[in-house]
């Protein structure tokens, strides 16, 4: 984990600023319908499906998320010998192409890098790295998996230890428990493993390894976090038995289809929903074809319980097993009270939206609490600390505790220059909060939103927000 100094003093990289002209938006009392990009988590898993043994010659992901976190997998896939083509509408993966070697990035503690194995660079995407490690350990493909300097500080032992229990040989090439790692030998022992954390990435990585190896496994987990891997693999025909605290795979067959449709991302839908609520007008907002998986709806459900008028309509289930439909939002925050998150399952259902939920909570009466959030210390930044610092720039009263955020609402806020810490979730939360505050707010490095939401500016403008990217000063 990075120290406080490293977290807060990381130099701005290449991202331009975001500039928001806050205050009243044009066109209240109207119906707006807008779309958001495909789900990032499901897009990651769809690309992993193309790497499973027995996948068809061509796998197409329609409406895939095209943010930098998903694109981080593409060079790694090419280095493994797959062809990957990207258009605005889809990603197509083709088998049996010549590997495209990636340049090896040296590590201070590695005297000599392994030769003769692919080097897979995943940038800052923890999902790309963890899912790759799991799939390689299942498919029996030796490779080095690495990431950028921030990702090299994020924990990988949550995933590696259970894989080793199942027989994999995985070496840390730098700091123990961190990237880069060398996957040497595959999982080969059926068994039962206990996961230390509720991270869906850790659970998915182990499950992907077992499915790739046709290895019976029983995974015990502390909390039911997002279950996209289970739904996708079950839709492929893999036989899974699921309970609140465990997932069992029997080692049997499955069939990867040639076409996967990706529903829209509820974590991205949260930003225009929040912008609509913060303006407190009488308009109505519809966002169709959104993934309505219950493990992803915590942001909306917590606000619904507090009094927000948010409903779900037009329900259907995708071929990949994902419940989907339309999110409908009416009115604003006038009748919404303080929020409280006290259960791990609820926290995991909104884990990516914690900075945004805290931003909304600054505009609610009373004291709100977002707890069970220790894992946020290990995201792209320490998101408890960086959320507190970002909201404090607006004048908000927020206390970062060991496991959560205590937000005192109703305090007057003002436009400002807000830090993003080059963290896409912090940047988008700051820009969304700024929409309801008169004056100009500059979110430093805010264009890092491209990591997960390349269309953030366009979508927020569709809600009536006046936002644009500015030049770095």
Coordinates of C-alpha atoms in Angstrom, one line a residue:
X1 CA 0.0 0.0 0.0
X2 CA 1.3 3.5 -0.8
X3 CA 2.1 5.8 2.1
X4 CA 0.1 9.0 2.6
X5 CA 2.8 11.0 1.1
X6 CA 2.9 8.8 -2.0
X7 CA -0.9 8.9 -2.2
X8 CA -1.3 12.6 -2.0
X9 CA 1.9 13.8 -3.7
X10 CA 1.8 11.6 -6.7
X11 CA 2.6 14.0 -9.6
X12 CA -0.1 14.7 -12.1
X13 CA 0.4 12.5 -15.2
X14 CA -1.0 13.2 -18.6
X15 CA -4.7 13.8 -17.8
X16 CA -6.2 17.2 -18.6
X17 CA -8.4 18.9 -16.1
X18 CA -12.2 18.8 -16.0
X19 CA -13.9 22.1 -15.7
X20 CA -17.5 22.3 -14.5
X21 CA -19.7 25.4 -14.7
X22 CA -22.1 24.7 -11.9
X23 CA -25.5 25.9 -11.0
X24 CA -28.9 25.4 -12.6
X25 CA -29.1 23.3 -15.7
X26 CA -31.2 24.1 -18.7
X27 CA -34.5 22.2 -19.1
X28 CA -35.9 21.0 -15.8
X29 CA -39.4 19.4 -15.8
X30 CA -38.5 17.3 -18.9
X31 CA -37.9 13.7 -19.7
X32 CA -34.4 12.8 -20.6
X33 CA -33.3 9.4 -21.9
X34 CA -29.6 8.6 -22.3
X35 CA -27.3 5.6 -22.5
X36 CA -24.0 4.7 -20.8
X37 CA -21.2 2.5 -22.0
X38 CA -21.0 -1.3 -21.5
X39 CA -20.2 -2.8 -18.1
X40 CA -16.5 -2.7 -17.4
X41 CA -16.5 -5.8 -15.2
X42 CA -18.5 -7.9 -17.6
X43 CA -16.3 -6.7 -20.5
X44 CA -13.2 -7.9 -18.6
X45 CA -14.7 -11.3 -18.1
X46 CA -15.9 -11.5 -21.7
X47 CA -12.3 -11.0 -22.9
X48 CA -11.2 -13.7 -20.4
X49 CA -13.8 -16.0 -22.0
X50 CA -12.0 -15.7 -25.3
X51 CA -8.8 -17.0 -23.6
X52 CA -10.5 -20.1 -22.1
X53 CA -9.4 -23.4 -23.6
X54 CA -11.9 -24.5 -26.3
X55 CA -13.1 -20.9 -27.1
X56 CA -14.3 -20.5 -30.7
X57 CA -12.0 -19.1 -33.4
X58 CA -13.8 -15.7 -33.1
X59 CA -15.4 -14.2 -30.1
X60 CA -17.1 -10.8 -30.4
X61 CA -18.1 -8.6 -27.5
X62 CA -20.9 -6.3 -28.5
X63 CA -21.2 -3.0 -26.6
X64 CA -18.0 -3.6 -24.6
X65 CA -16.6 -0.9 -22.4
X66 CA -13.8 0.8 -24.2
X67 CA -12.2 2.5 -21.3
X68 CA -8.5 2.3 -20.5
X69 CA -9.0 -0.4 -17.9
X70 CA -10.5 -2.8 -20.4
X71 CA -8.1 -1.8 -23.2
X72 CA -5.3 -2.7 -20.8
X73 CA -6.0 -6.4 -21.6
X74 CA -5.6 -6.0 -25.3
X75 CA -1.7 -5.8 -25.5
X76 CA -1.5 -8.8 -23.1
X77 CA -3.9 -10.8 -25.3
X78 CA -1.9 -10.0 -28.4
X79 CA 1.3 -11.0 -26.6
X80 CA -0.4 -14.4 -26.0
X81 CA -1.0 -14.8 -29.7
X82 CA -4.5 -13.6 -30.2
X83 CA -5.7 -11.0 -32.7
X84 CA -7.8 -8.2 -31.2
X85 CA -9.8 -5.6 -33.2
X86 CA -11.6 -2.7 -31.6
X87 CA -14.4 -0.6 -33.1
X88 CA -16.8 1.8 -31.4
X89 CA -19.4 -0.9 -31.4
X90 CA -17.5 -4.1 -30.4
X91 CA -14.3 -5.9 -29.6
X92 CA -13.4 -9.0 -31.7
X93 CA -10.9 -11.6 -30.6
X94 CA -9.4 -14.1 -33.0
X95 CA -7.4 -17.2 -32.1
X96 CA -4.1 -18.5 -33.5
X97 CA -2.3 -15.3 -34.4
X98 CA 1.4 -14.7 -34.0
X99 CA 2.3 -13.4 -30.5
X100 CA 3.2 -9.7 -30.4
X101 CA 5.9 -9.3 -27.8
X102 CA 5.6 -6.6 -25.2
X103 CA 8.7 -4.7 -24.0
X104 CA 9.8 -5.8 -20.6
X105 CA 9.7 -3.1 -18.0
X106 CA 12.6 -3.7 -15.5
X107 CA 12.1 -4.1 -11.8
X108 CA 14.7 -2.9 -9.4
X109 CA 14.8 -6.2 -7.4
X110 CA 14.8 -8.6 -10.4
X111 CA 18.4 -9.4 -11.5
X112 CA 17.3 -11.2 -14.7
X113 CA 13.9 -11.5 -16.2
X114 CA 12.6 -14.9 -17.2
X115 CA 13.2 -15.6 -20.8
X116 CA 11.0 -17.5 -23.3
X117 CA 7.7 -16.6 -21.7
X118 CA 5.3 -13.8 -22.7
X119 CA 5.4 -10.6 -20.7
X120 CA 1.9 -9.2 -20.1
X121 CA 1.7 -5.6 -19.1
X122 CA -1.7 -4.6 -17.7
X123 CA -1.2 -0.9 -16.9
X124 CA -3.2 0.2 -13.9
X125 CA -6.0 -2.4 -14.2
X126 CA -6.2 -4.7 -11.2
X127 CA -9.0 -6.6 -12.8
X128 CA -7.0 -7.3 -15.9
X129 CA -4.0 -8.4 -13.9
X130 CA -5.9 -10.6 -11.4
X131 CA -8.1 -12.3 -13.9
X132 CA -5.1 -12.9 -16.2
X133 CA -3.1 -14.6 -13.4
X134 CA -6.1 -16.9 -12.6
X135 CA -6.7 -17.8 -16.2
X136 CA -3.0 -18.5 -17.0
X137 CA -2.8 -20.7 -13.9
X138 CA -5.8 -22.6 -15.1
X139 CA -4.8 -22.9 -18.8
X140 CA -1.2 -23.9 -18.0
X141 CA 0.3 -20.9 -19.9
X142 CA 3.6 -19.7 -18.4
X143 CA 3.8 -15.9 -18.5
X144 CA 4.9 -12.8 -16.5
X145 CA 2.0 -10.5 -15.4
X146 CA 3.0 -7.0 -14.5
X147 CA 1.4 -3.5 -14.1
X148 CA 2.3 0.1 -13.6
X149 CA 3.9 1.5 -10.5
X150 CA 0.6 2.0 -8.7
X151 CA -0.6 -1.5 -9.5
X152 CA 2.7 -2.9 -8.4
X153 CA 1.8 -1.7 -4.9
X154 CA -1.7 -3.4 -4.8
X155 CA -2.1 -6.8 -3.1
X156 CA -2.0 -9.9 -5.2
X157 CA -1.6 -12.5 -2.4
X158 CA -5.5 -12.5 -2.0
X159 CA -5.5 -14.4 -5.4
X160 CA -2.1 -16.1 -5.5
X161 CA -2.3 -18.0 -2.2
X162 CA -5.5 -19.9 -3.1
X163 CA -4.1 -20.7 -6.5
X164 CA -1.0 -22.1 -4.9
X165 CA -3.2 -24.2 -2.6
X166 CA -4.7 -25.7 -5.8
X167 CA -1.2 -26.6 -7.1
X168 CA -0.1 -23.6 -9.1
X169 CA 3.5 -22.4 -9.0
X170 CA 3.6 -18.6 -9.0
X171 CA 6.7 -16.6 -8.2
X172 CA 6.8 -13.0 -7.0
X173 CA 9.5 -11.3 -9.0
X174 CA 9.6 -8.2 -6.9
X175 CA 8.0 -7.4 -3.5
X176 CA 6.3 -10.4 -1.9
X177 CA 2.5 -10.3 -2.5
X178 CA 2.8 -7.8 -5.3
X179 CA 3.3 -7.7 -9.1
X180 CA 5.2 -8.6 -11.2
X181 CA 4.5 -12.4 -10.9
X182 CA 5.6 -15.3 -13.0
X183 CA 3.0 -18.1 -13.5
X184 CA 5.1 -21.2 -13.8
X185 CA 2.8 -24.2 -13.5
X186 CA -1.0 -24.7 -13.5
X187 CA -3.5 -25.6 -10.8
X188 CA -3.8 -29.4 -10.7
X189 CA -5.3 -30.3 -7.3
X190 CA -9.0 -30.3 -6.7
X191 CA -9.9 -28.9 -3.3
X192 CA -11.5 -26.4 -1.1
X193 CA -10.0 -22.9 -0.5
X194 CA -10.9 -20.0 1.7
X195 CA -10.7 -16.5 0.3
X196 CA -9.4 -13.9 2.7
X197 CA -11.4 -10.9 1.2
X198 CA -14.7 -10.3 -0.4
X199 CA -13.0 -9.1 -3.6
X200 CA -14.9 -10.3 -6.7
X201 CA -11.6 -10.1 -8.6
X202 CA -10.0 -12.7 -6.3
X203 CA -12.9 -15.0 -6.4
X204 CA -13.2 -14.7 -10.2
X205 CA -9.5 -15.3 -10.7
X206 CA -9.6 -18.6 -8.8
X207 CA -12.9 -19.6 -10.4
X208 CA -11.5 -18.9 -13.9
X209 CA -8.4 -21.0 -13.1
X210 CA -10.6 -23.9 -12.0
X211 CA -12.9 -23.7 -15.1
X212 CA -9.9 -23.4 -17.5
X213 CA -8.4 -26.5 -15.9
X214 CA -11.7 -28.4 -15.5
X215 CA -10.7 -28.7 -11.9
X216 CA -13.4 -29.3 -9.2
X217 CA -13.2 -26.6 -6.6
X218 CA -15.1 -25.2 -3.6
X219 CA -14.5 -21.5 -2.9
X220 CA -15.5 -20.2 0.5
X221 CA -15.9 -16.4 0.7
X222 CA -16.9 -14.0 3.4
X223 CA -19.3 -11.9 1.4
X224 CA -21.3 -12.2 -1.8
X225 CA -19.7 -9.5 -4.0
X226 CA -20.4 -9.0 -7.7
X227 CA -21.1 -12.4 -9.4
X228 CA -20.6 -11.7 -13.1
X229 CA -18.1 -14.6 -13.5
X230 CA -20.5 -17.1 -12.0
X231 CA -23.4 -15.9 -14.1
X232 CA -21.4 -15.9 -17.3
X233 CA -19.9 -19.3 -16.7
X234 CA -23.2 -20.8 -15.8
X235 CA -24.6 -19.4 -19.0
X236 CA -21.8 -21.2 -20.8
X237 CA -23.0 -24.5 -19.3
X238 CA -20.6 -24.8 -16.4
X239 CA -22.3 -26.5 -13.5
X240 CA -22.0 -24.3 -10.4
X241 CA -23.6 -24.6 -7.0
X242 CA -23.9 -21.3 -5.2
X243 CA -24.6 -20.3 -1.7
X244 CA -24.1 -17.0 0.2
X245 CA -20.8 -18.1 1.6
X246 CA -19.4 -20.5 -1.1
X247 CA -19.3 -21.4 -4.8
X248 CA -18.7 -25.0 -6.0
X249 CA -17.7 -26.0 -9.5
X250 CA -17.8 -29.6 -10.5
X251 CA -15.0 -29.6 -13.1
X252 CA -17.3 -30.3 -16.0
X253 CA -17.6 -29.0 -19.6
X254 CA -18.8 -25.6 -20.9
X255 CA -19.2 -23.9 -24.3
X256 CA -18.0 -20.4 -25.0
X257 CA -20.3 -18.7 -27.5
X258 CA -19.0 -16.6 -30.4
X259 CA -21.1 -13.5 -29.5
X260 CA -21.5 -11.8 -26.1
X261 CA -23.7 -8.8 -25.5
X262 CA -22.6 -6.5 -22.7
X263 CA -25.3 -4.6 -20.8
X264 CA -24.7 -1.0 -19.7
X265 CA -22.6 -0.4 -16.6
X266 CA -24.6 0.5 -13.4
X267 CA -21.5 2.1 -11.9
X268 CA -21.4 4.5 -14.8
X269 CA -25.1 5.1 -14.7
X270 CA -24.7 6.3 -11.1
X271 CA -23.0 9.6 -12.3
X272 CA -25.9 11.0 -14.4
X273 CA -28.3 9.7 -11.8
X274 CA -26.5 11.6 -9.1
X275 CA -26.3 14.7 -11.2
X276 CA -30.0 14.5 -11.8
X277 CA -30.7 14.1 -8.1
X278 CA -28.3 16.9 -7.1
X279 CA -30.2 19.4 -9.3
X280 CA -33.4 18.7 -7.4
X281 CA -35.7 19.5 -10.3
X282 CA -39.0 17.9 -11.4
X283 CA -37.6 16.2 -14.4
X284 CA -37.4 12.5 -15.2
X285 CA -34.4 10.5 -16.3
X286 CA -34.4 7.1 -18.0
X287 CA -31.3 5.0 -18.6
X288 CA -32.1 1.8 -20.6
X289 CA -30.4 -1.5 -21.0
X290 CA -28.4 -1.3 -17.7
X291 CA -27.2 -4.3 -15.9
X292 CA -29.6 -4.7 -12.9
X293 CA -27.6 -7.5 -11.2
X294 CA -28.4 -7.1 -7.4
X295 CA -24.7 -7.3 -6.5
X296 CA -24.2 -4.0 -8.4
X297 CA -27.2 -1.9 -7.4
X298 CA -26.2 -0.7 -3.9
X299 CA -25.8 2.9 -4.8
X300 CA -29.3 3.2 -6.1
X301 CA -30.8 0.9 -3.4
X302 CA -29.2 2.9 -0.5
X303 CA -30.6 6.1 -1.9
X304 CA -34.0 4.5 -2.5
X305 CA -34.2 3.4 1.1
X306 CA -33.3 7.0 2.1
X307 CA -36.2 8.4 0.1
X308 CA -35.0 8.9 -3.5
X309 CA -37.5 8.2 -6.3
X310 CA -35.5 5.6 -8.2
X311 CA -37.2 2.6 -9.8
X312 CA -36.3 -0.2 -12.3
X313 CA -38.4 -1.0 -15.3
X314 CA -38.4 -3.0 -18.6
X315 CA -36.8 -6.1 -17.0
X316 CA -35.1 -8.8 -19.1
X317 CA -32.2 -11.2 -18.8
X318 CA -29.3 -11.2 -21.2
X319 CA -27.9 -14.4 -22.8
X320 CA -25.0 -14.1 -20.4
X321 CA -27.4 -14.4 -17.4
X322 CA -27.4 -10.8 -16.4
X323 CA -30.7 -9.2 -15.3
X324 CA -31.1 -5.9 -17.1
X325 CA -33.6 -3.1 -17.7
X326 CA -34.2 0.7 -17.3
X327 CA -33.3 2.9 -14.4
X328 CA -35.9 5.6 -13.9
X329 CA -35.2 8.6 -11.7
X330 CA -37.7 11.3 -10.7
X331 CA -37.2 14.5 -8.8
X332 CA -34.2 15.3 -6.6
X333 CA -33.0 15.0 -3.0
X334 CA -35.7 17.1 -1.2
X335 CA -37.2 14.1 0.6
X336 CA -34.0 12.1 1.0
X337 CA -32.5 11.6 4.4
X338 CA -29.1 10.6 5.7
X339 CA -27.7 7.3 4.5
X340 CA -26.1 4.4 6.4
X341 CA -24.1 1.4 5.0
X342 CA -23.3 -1.1 7.7
X343 CA -23.3 -4.5 5.9
X344 CA -20.4 -5.9 3.9
X345 CA -22.7 -7.2 1.1
X346 CA -24.2 -3.7 0.7
X347 CA -20.8 -2.1 0.6
X348 CA -19.6 -4.5 -2.0
X349 CA -22.7 -3.8 -4.1
X350 CA -21.6 -0.1 -4.3
X351 CA -17.8 -0.4 -3.7
X352 CA -16.9 1.6 -6.9
X353 CA -19.4 4.3 -6.1
X354 CA -18.3 5.1 -2.5
X355 CA -16.7 8.4 -3.5
X356 CA -19.9 9.4 -5.4
X357 CA -22.2 8.3 -2.6
X358 CA -20.1 10.3 -0.1
X359 CA -20.4 13.3 -2.4
X360 CA -24.2 13.0 -2.5
X361 CA -24.2 12.5 1.3
X362 CA -22.7 16.0 1.7
X363 CA -26.0 17.4 0.4
X364 CA -28.3 15.3 2.7
X365 CA -29.4 16.3 6.2
X366 CA -27.7 14.8 9.2
X367 CA -24.8 12.5 9.5
X368 CA -24.3 9.7 7.0
X369 CA -22.0 6.6 7.4
X370 CA -20.4 4.4 4.7
X371 CA -18.8 1.5 6.5
X372 CA -17.3 -1.9 6.0
X373 CA -15.0 -0.3 3.4
X374 CA -11.5 -1.4 4.5
X375 CA -10.7 -2.7 1.0
X376 CA -11.0 0.9 -0.4
X377 CA -7.6 1.5 1.2
X378 CA -6.2 -0.7 -1.6
X379 CA -7.8 0.7 -4.7
X380 CA -6.0 2.9 -7.3
X381 CA -5.6 5.3 -4.4
X382 CA -6.5 4.9 -0.7
X383 CA -10.1 5.9 -1.6
X384 CA -11.1 6.6 2.0
X385 CA -8.3 9.2 2.3
X386 CA -8.6 10.6 -1.2
X387 CA -12.4 10.9 -1.0
X388 CA -12.1 12.9 2.2
X389 CA -9.4 15.2 0.8
X390 CA -11.4 15.8 -2.4
X391 CA -14.6 16.6 -0.6
X392 CA -12.8 18.8 1.9
X393 CA -11.7 21.0 -1.0
X394 CA -15.4 21.9 -1.5
X395 CA -15.7 22.7 2.2
X396 CA -17.4 19.4 3.2
X397 CA -17.0 17.9 6.7
X398 CA -15.9 14.3 6.1
X399 CA -14.0 12.1 8.5
X400 CA -12.0 9.1 7.0
X401 CA -12.0 6.3 9.6
X402 CA -10.2 2.9 9.4
X403 CA -13.2 1.3 7.7
X404 CA -15.3 4.0 6.3
X405 CA -16.4 7.6 5.9
X406 CA -18.5 9.7 8.3
X407 CA -20.1 12.6 6.3
X408 CA -21.9 15.5 8.0
X409 CA -24.4 16.8 5.5
X410 CA -26.1 20.2 5.1
X411 CA -22.9 22.3 5.4
X412 CA -22.6 25.0 2.7
X413 CA -20.2 24.0 -0.1
X414 CA -18.5 26.1 -2.7
X415 CA -16.9 25.6 -6.1
X416 CA -13.2 25.1 -5.9
X417 CA -10.1 23.5 -7.5
X418 CA -10.6 19.8 -6.5
X419 CA -7.9 17.1 -6.6
X420 CA -8.5 13.9 -8.5
X421 CA -5.3 12.1 -7.4
X422 CA -5.4 10.7 -11.0
X423 CA -8.1 8.3 -9.7
X424 CA -11.1 8.1 -12.1
X425 CA -13.7 7.5 -9.4
X426 CA -12.5 10.5 -7.4
X427 CA -12.5 12.7 -10.5
X428 CA -16.0 11.8 -11.6
X429 CA -17.4 12.2 -8.1
X430 CA -15.9 15.6 -7.8
X431 CA -17.2 16.7 -11.2
X432 CA -20.6 15.4 -10.4
X433 CA -20.8 17.2 -7.1
X434 CA -19.6 20.4 -8.8
X435 CA -22.6 20.5 -11.1
X436 CA -24.9 21.7 -8.3
X437 CA -22.6 24.5 -7.0
X438 CA -22.6 27.9 -8.5
X439 CA -19.4 29.0 -10.1
X440 CA -16.5 27.2 -11.8
X441 CA -14.9 24.1 -10.4
X442 CA -11.7 22.7 -11.8
X443 CA -11.0 19.0 -11.2
X444 CA -7.2 18.6 -11.5
X445 CA -6.3 15.7 -13.8
X446 CA -10.0 15.0 -14.0
X447 CA -9.9 13.5 -17.5
X448 CA -8.5 10.3 -16.0
X449 CA -12.3 9.4 -16.2
X450 CA -11.2 7.7 -19.5
X451 CA -10.0 4.8 -17.4
X452 CA -13.6 3.5 -17.0
X453 CA -16.0 6.1 -18.6
X454 CA -14.6 7.6 -21.8
X455 CA -18.0 9.2 -22.5
X456 CA -18.4 10.8 -19.1
X457 CA -18.4 14.4 -20.4
X458 CA -20.9 13.7 -23.2
X459 CA -23.2 11.8 -20.8
X460 CA -23.2 14.5 -18.2
X461 CA -23.9 17.1 -20.8
X462 CA -26.9 15.1 -21.8
X463 CA -28.2 15.6 -18.2
X464 CA -27.7 19.3 -18.7
X465 CA -24.3 19.6 -17.0
X466 CA -21.9 22.2 -18.3
X467 CA -18.6 20.4 -18.3
X468 CA -15.6 20.2 -20.5
X469 CA -12.0 19.1 -20.5
X470 CA -9.4 21.8 -20.0
X471 CA -5.7 22.0 -20.7
X472 CA -3.1 21.1 -18.1
X473 CA -1.7 24.3 -16.6

